[in-house]
CSV table of C-alpha atoms in Angstrom, one decimal:
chain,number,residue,atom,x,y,z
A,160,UNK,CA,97.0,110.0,86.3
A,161,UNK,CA,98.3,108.1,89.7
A,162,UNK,CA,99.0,104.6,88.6
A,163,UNK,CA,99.8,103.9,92.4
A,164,UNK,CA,97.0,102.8,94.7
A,165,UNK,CA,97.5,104.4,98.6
A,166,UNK,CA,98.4,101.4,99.8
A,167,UNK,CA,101.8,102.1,98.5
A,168,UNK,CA,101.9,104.7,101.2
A,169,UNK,CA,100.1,103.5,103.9
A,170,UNK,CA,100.5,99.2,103.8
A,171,UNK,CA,96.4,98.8,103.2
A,172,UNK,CA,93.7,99.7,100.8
A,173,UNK,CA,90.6,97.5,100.5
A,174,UNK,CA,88.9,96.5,97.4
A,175,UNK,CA,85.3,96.6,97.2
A,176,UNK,CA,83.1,96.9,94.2
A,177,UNK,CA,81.0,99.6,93.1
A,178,UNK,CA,77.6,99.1,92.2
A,179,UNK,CA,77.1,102.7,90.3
A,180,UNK,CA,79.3,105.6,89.6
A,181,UNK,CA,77.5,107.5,92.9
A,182,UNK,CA,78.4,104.6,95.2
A,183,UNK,CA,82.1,104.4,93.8
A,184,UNK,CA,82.7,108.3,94.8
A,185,UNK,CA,81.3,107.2,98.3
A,186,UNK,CA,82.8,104.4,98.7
A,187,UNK,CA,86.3,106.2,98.0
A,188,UNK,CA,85.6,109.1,100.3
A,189,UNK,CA,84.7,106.9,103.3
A,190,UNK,CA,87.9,105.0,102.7
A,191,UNK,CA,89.5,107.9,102.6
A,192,UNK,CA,91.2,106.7,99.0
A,193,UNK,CA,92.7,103.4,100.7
A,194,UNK,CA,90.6,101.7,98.7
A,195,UNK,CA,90.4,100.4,94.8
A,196,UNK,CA,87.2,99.9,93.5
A,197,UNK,CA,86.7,96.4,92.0
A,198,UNK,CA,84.9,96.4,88.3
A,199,UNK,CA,83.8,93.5,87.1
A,200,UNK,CA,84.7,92.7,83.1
A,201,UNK,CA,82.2,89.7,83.0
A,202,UNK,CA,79.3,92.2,83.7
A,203,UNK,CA,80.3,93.8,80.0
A,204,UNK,CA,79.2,92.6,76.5
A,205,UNK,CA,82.0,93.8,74.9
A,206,UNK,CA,85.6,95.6,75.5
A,207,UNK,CA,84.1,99.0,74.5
A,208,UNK,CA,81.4,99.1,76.7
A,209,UNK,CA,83.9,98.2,80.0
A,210,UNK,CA,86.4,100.5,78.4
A,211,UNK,CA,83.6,103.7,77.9
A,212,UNK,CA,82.0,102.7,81.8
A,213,UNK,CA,85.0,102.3,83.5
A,214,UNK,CA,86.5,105.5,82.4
A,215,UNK,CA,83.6,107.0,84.2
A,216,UNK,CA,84.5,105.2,87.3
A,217,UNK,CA,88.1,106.7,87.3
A,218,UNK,CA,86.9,110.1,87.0
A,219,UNK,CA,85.2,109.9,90.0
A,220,UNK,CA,87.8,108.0,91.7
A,221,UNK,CA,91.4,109.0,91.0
A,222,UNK,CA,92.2,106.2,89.1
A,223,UNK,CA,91.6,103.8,91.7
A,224,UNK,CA,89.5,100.9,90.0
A,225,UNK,CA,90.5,97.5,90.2
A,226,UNK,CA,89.9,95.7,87.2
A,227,UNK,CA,88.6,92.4,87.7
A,228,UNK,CA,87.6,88.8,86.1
A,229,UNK,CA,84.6,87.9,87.9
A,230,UNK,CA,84.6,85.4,90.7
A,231,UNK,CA,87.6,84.3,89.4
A,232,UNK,CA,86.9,83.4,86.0
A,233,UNK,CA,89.4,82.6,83.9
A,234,UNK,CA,88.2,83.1,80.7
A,235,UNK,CA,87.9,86.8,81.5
A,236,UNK,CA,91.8,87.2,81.9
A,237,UNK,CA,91.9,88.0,77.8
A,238,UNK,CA,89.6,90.9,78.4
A,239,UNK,CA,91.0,91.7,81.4
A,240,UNK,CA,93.9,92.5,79.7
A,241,UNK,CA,92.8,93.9,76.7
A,242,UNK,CA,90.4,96.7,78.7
A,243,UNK,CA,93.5,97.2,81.3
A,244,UNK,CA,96.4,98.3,78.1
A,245,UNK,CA,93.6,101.3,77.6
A,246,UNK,CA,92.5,102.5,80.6
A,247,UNK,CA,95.8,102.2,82.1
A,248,UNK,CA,94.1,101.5,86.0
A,249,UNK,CA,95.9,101.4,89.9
A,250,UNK,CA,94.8,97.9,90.1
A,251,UNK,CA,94.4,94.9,88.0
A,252,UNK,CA,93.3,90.9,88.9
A,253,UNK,CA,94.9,88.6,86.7
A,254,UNK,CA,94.9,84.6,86.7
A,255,UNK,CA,98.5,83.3,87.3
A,256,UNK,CA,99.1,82.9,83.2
A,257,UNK,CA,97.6,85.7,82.2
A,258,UNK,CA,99.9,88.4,84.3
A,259,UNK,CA,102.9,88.1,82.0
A,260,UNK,CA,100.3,89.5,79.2
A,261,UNK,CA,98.9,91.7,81.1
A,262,UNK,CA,102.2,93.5,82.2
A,263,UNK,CA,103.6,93.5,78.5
A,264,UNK,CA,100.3,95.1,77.1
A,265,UNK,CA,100.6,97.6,80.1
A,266,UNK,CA,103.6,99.1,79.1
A,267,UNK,CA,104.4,100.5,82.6
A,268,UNK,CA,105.4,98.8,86.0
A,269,UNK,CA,103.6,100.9,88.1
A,270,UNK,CA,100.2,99.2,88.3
A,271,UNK,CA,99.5,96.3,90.4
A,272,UNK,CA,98.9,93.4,88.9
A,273,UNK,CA,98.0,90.2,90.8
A,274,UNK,CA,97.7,86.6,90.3
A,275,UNK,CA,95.6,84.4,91.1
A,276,UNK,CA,96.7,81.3,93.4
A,277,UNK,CA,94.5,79.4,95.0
A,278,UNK,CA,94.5,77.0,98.1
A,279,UNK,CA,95.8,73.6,97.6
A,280,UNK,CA,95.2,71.6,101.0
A,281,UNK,CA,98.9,71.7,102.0
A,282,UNK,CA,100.6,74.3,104.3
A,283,UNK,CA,103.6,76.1,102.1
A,284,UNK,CA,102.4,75.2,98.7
A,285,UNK,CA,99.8,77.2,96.3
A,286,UNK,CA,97.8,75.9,93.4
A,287,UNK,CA,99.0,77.8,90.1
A,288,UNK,CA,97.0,75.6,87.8
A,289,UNK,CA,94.1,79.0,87.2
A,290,UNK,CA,94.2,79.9,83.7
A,291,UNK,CA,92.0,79.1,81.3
A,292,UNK,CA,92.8,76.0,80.3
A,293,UNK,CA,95.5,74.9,83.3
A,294,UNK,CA,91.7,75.6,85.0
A,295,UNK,CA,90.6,72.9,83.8
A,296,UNK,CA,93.5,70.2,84.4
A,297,UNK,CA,94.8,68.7,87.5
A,298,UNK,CA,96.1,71.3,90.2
A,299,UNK,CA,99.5,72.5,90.4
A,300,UNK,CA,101.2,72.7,93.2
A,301,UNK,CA,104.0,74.7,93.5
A,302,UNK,CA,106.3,76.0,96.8
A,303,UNK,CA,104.5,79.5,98.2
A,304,UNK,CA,108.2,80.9,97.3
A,305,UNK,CA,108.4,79.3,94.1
A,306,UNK,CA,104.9,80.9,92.3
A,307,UNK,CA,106.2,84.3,93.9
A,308,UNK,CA,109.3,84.3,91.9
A,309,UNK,CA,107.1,82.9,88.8
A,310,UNK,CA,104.7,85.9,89.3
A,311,UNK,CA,108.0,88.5,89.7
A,312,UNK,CA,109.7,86.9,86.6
A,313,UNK,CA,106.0,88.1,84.8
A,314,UNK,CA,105.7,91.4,86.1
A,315,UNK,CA,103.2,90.5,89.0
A,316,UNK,CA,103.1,92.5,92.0
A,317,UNK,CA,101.0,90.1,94.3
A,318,UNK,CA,99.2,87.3,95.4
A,319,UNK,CA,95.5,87.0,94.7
A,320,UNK,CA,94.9,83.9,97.5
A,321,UNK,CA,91.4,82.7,96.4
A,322,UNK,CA,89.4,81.5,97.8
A,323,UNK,CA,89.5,81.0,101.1
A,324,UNK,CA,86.2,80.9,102.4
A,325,UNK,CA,86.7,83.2,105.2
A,326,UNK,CA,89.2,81.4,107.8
A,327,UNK,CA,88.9,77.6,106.8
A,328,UNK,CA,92.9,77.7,105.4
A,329,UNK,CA,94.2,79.9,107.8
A,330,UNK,CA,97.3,77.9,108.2
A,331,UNK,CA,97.8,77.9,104.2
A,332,UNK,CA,97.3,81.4,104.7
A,333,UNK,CA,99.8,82.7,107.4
A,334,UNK,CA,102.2,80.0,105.3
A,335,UNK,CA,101.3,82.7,102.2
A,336,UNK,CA,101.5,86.2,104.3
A,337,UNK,CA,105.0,84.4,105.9
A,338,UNK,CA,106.6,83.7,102.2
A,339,UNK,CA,105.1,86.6,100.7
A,340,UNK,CA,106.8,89.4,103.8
A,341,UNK,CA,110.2,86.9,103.3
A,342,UNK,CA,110.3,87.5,99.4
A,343,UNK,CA,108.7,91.2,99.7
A,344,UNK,CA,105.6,90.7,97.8
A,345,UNK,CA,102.2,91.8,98.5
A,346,UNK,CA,99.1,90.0,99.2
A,347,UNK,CA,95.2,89.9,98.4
A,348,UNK,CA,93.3,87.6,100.7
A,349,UNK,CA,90.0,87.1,99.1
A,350,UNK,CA,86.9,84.8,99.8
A,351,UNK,CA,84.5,85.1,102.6
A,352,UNK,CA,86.4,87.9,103.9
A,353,UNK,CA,83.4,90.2,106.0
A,354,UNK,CA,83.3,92.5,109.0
A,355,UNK,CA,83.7,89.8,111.5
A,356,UNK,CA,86.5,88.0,110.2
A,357,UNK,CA,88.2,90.6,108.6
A,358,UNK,CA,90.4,92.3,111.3
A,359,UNK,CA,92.0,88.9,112.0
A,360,UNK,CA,92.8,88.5,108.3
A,361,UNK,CA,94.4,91.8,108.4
A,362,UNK,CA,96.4,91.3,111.0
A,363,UNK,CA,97.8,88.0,110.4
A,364,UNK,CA,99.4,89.2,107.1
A,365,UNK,CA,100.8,92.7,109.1
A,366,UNK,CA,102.2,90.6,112.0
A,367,UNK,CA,104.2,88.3,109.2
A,368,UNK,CA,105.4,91.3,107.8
A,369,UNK,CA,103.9,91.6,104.8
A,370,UNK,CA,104.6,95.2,103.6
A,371,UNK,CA,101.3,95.9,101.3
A,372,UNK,CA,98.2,93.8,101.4
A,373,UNK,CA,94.7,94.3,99.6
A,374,UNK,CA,92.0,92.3,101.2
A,375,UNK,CA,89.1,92.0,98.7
A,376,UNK,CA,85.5,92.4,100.9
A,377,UNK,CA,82.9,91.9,98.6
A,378,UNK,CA,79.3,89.7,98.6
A,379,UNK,CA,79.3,90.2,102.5
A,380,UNK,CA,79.1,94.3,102.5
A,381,UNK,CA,76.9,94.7,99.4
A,382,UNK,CA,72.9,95.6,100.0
A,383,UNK,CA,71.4,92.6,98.9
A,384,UNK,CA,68.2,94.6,97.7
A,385,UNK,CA,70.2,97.6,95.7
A,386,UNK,CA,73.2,96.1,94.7
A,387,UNK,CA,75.4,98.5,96.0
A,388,UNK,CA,77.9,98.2,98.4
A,389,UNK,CA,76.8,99.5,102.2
A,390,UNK,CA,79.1,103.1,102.8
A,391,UNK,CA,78.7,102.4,106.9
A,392,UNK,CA,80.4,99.1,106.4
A,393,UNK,CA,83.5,100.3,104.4
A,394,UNK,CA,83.3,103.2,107.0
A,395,UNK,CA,84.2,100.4,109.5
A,396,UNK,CA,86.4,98.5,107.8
A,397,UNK,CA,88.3,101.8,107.5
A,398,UNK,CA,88.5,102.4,110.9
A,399,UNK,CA,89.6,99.0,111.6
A,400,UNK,CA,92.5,99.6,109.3
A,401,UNK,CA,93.4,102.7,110.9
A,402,UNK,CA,93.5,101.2,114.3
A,403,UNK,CA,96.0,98.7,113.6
A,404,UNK,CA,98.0,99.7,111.0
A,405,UNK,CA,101.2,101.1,112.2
């Protein structure tokens, strides 16, 4: 089973969740495989019922879910974690505490893990404070280069940089993609990311450099009426990706 998304290979994949096991398998064909499919552990009652669903998903898929919180939540990163040591999955979203966990009960270093940093109103610095109790506190601000080498020291493989609500921190955000291509370190923009924005986005974190980046594209391409997410749209996105991407 290929614990590497495509993105290793090719600088992109997108994440975009799956609303059934029939719109995952599309999904990855029209991306090709550039593309990890987000699940969502919050939409589960327990561990065993993520575990037994999910495994479905990477049937279908090659292995390329994303295992996720849930907007962010962290009170999900347990689970998270917990679900991730058994299924064993390309892809895996992690609060900025909870990635030293997650990477121990992994046993492996092939599997992306990212953590979650969030904007924190000044250029060159990231809020770290997104755990489940450092949630809840004051925000942390730490140097961009700084919670990069925290993440690396826990096994972390990227920057989760949520949420940015489409391009109101784009200056905190080329300050990210900059620091994250300097310390070779991938990034996942995420937040209001959707078809119009999204080739800017893309680019911004290619032209600093940044070797692998994930953008996450969710709310904005899903059918609002069947919950799934729209096949034409990740068509597009794809095609934007293979334009640019050298």
């Amino acid at each position: 089973m290929d614990l590497k998304p495509n993105y290793y290979k090719n600088k992109v994949a997108i994440n975009v969740l799956a609303g059934s096991i029939k719109n995952a398998e599309e999904i990855y064909q029209a991306a090709e495989g550039h593309v990890v499919v987000g699940l969502l552990t919050k939409n589960y009652a327990s561990d065993d019922l993520a575990i037994n669903d999910m495994k479905e998903y990477q049937s279908v898929v090659n292995n390329a879910i994303s295992v996720g919180l849930g907007a962010g939540d962290p009170n999900q990163s347990a689970m998270v974690s917990r679900v991730s040591k058994v299924l064993q999955p390309q892809h895996i979203n992690q609060v900025f505490t909870g990635v030293g966990n997650c990477r121990a009960l992994l046993g492996e270093d092939d599997t992306v893990i990212n953590g979650l940093v969030s904007p924190s109103g000044k250029v060159g610095f990231v809020n770290i404070a997104t755990g489940p109790l450092s949630s809840q506190k004051t925000a942390t601000k730490v140097p961009v280069e700084t919670a990069i080498a925290l993440l690396k020291d826990m096994g972390g493989t990227s920057f989760k940089f949520f949420p940015m609500n489409g391009l109101d921190c784009v200056e905190e955000y080329k300050a990210v993609a900059t620091a994250c291509a300097e310390n070779d370190f991938d990034l996942e923009p995420t937040g209001g990311i959707n078809l119009d924005n999204f080739e800017q986005i893309l680019q911004i974190a290619l032209s600093a450099g940044v070797k692998r980046v994930i953008p996450h594209i969710y709310s904005s391409i899903i059918d609002k009426n069947t919950g799934l997410t729209n096949i034409k749209d990740v068509q597009e996105l794809y095609s934007v990706i293979k334009r640019i991407v050298k």
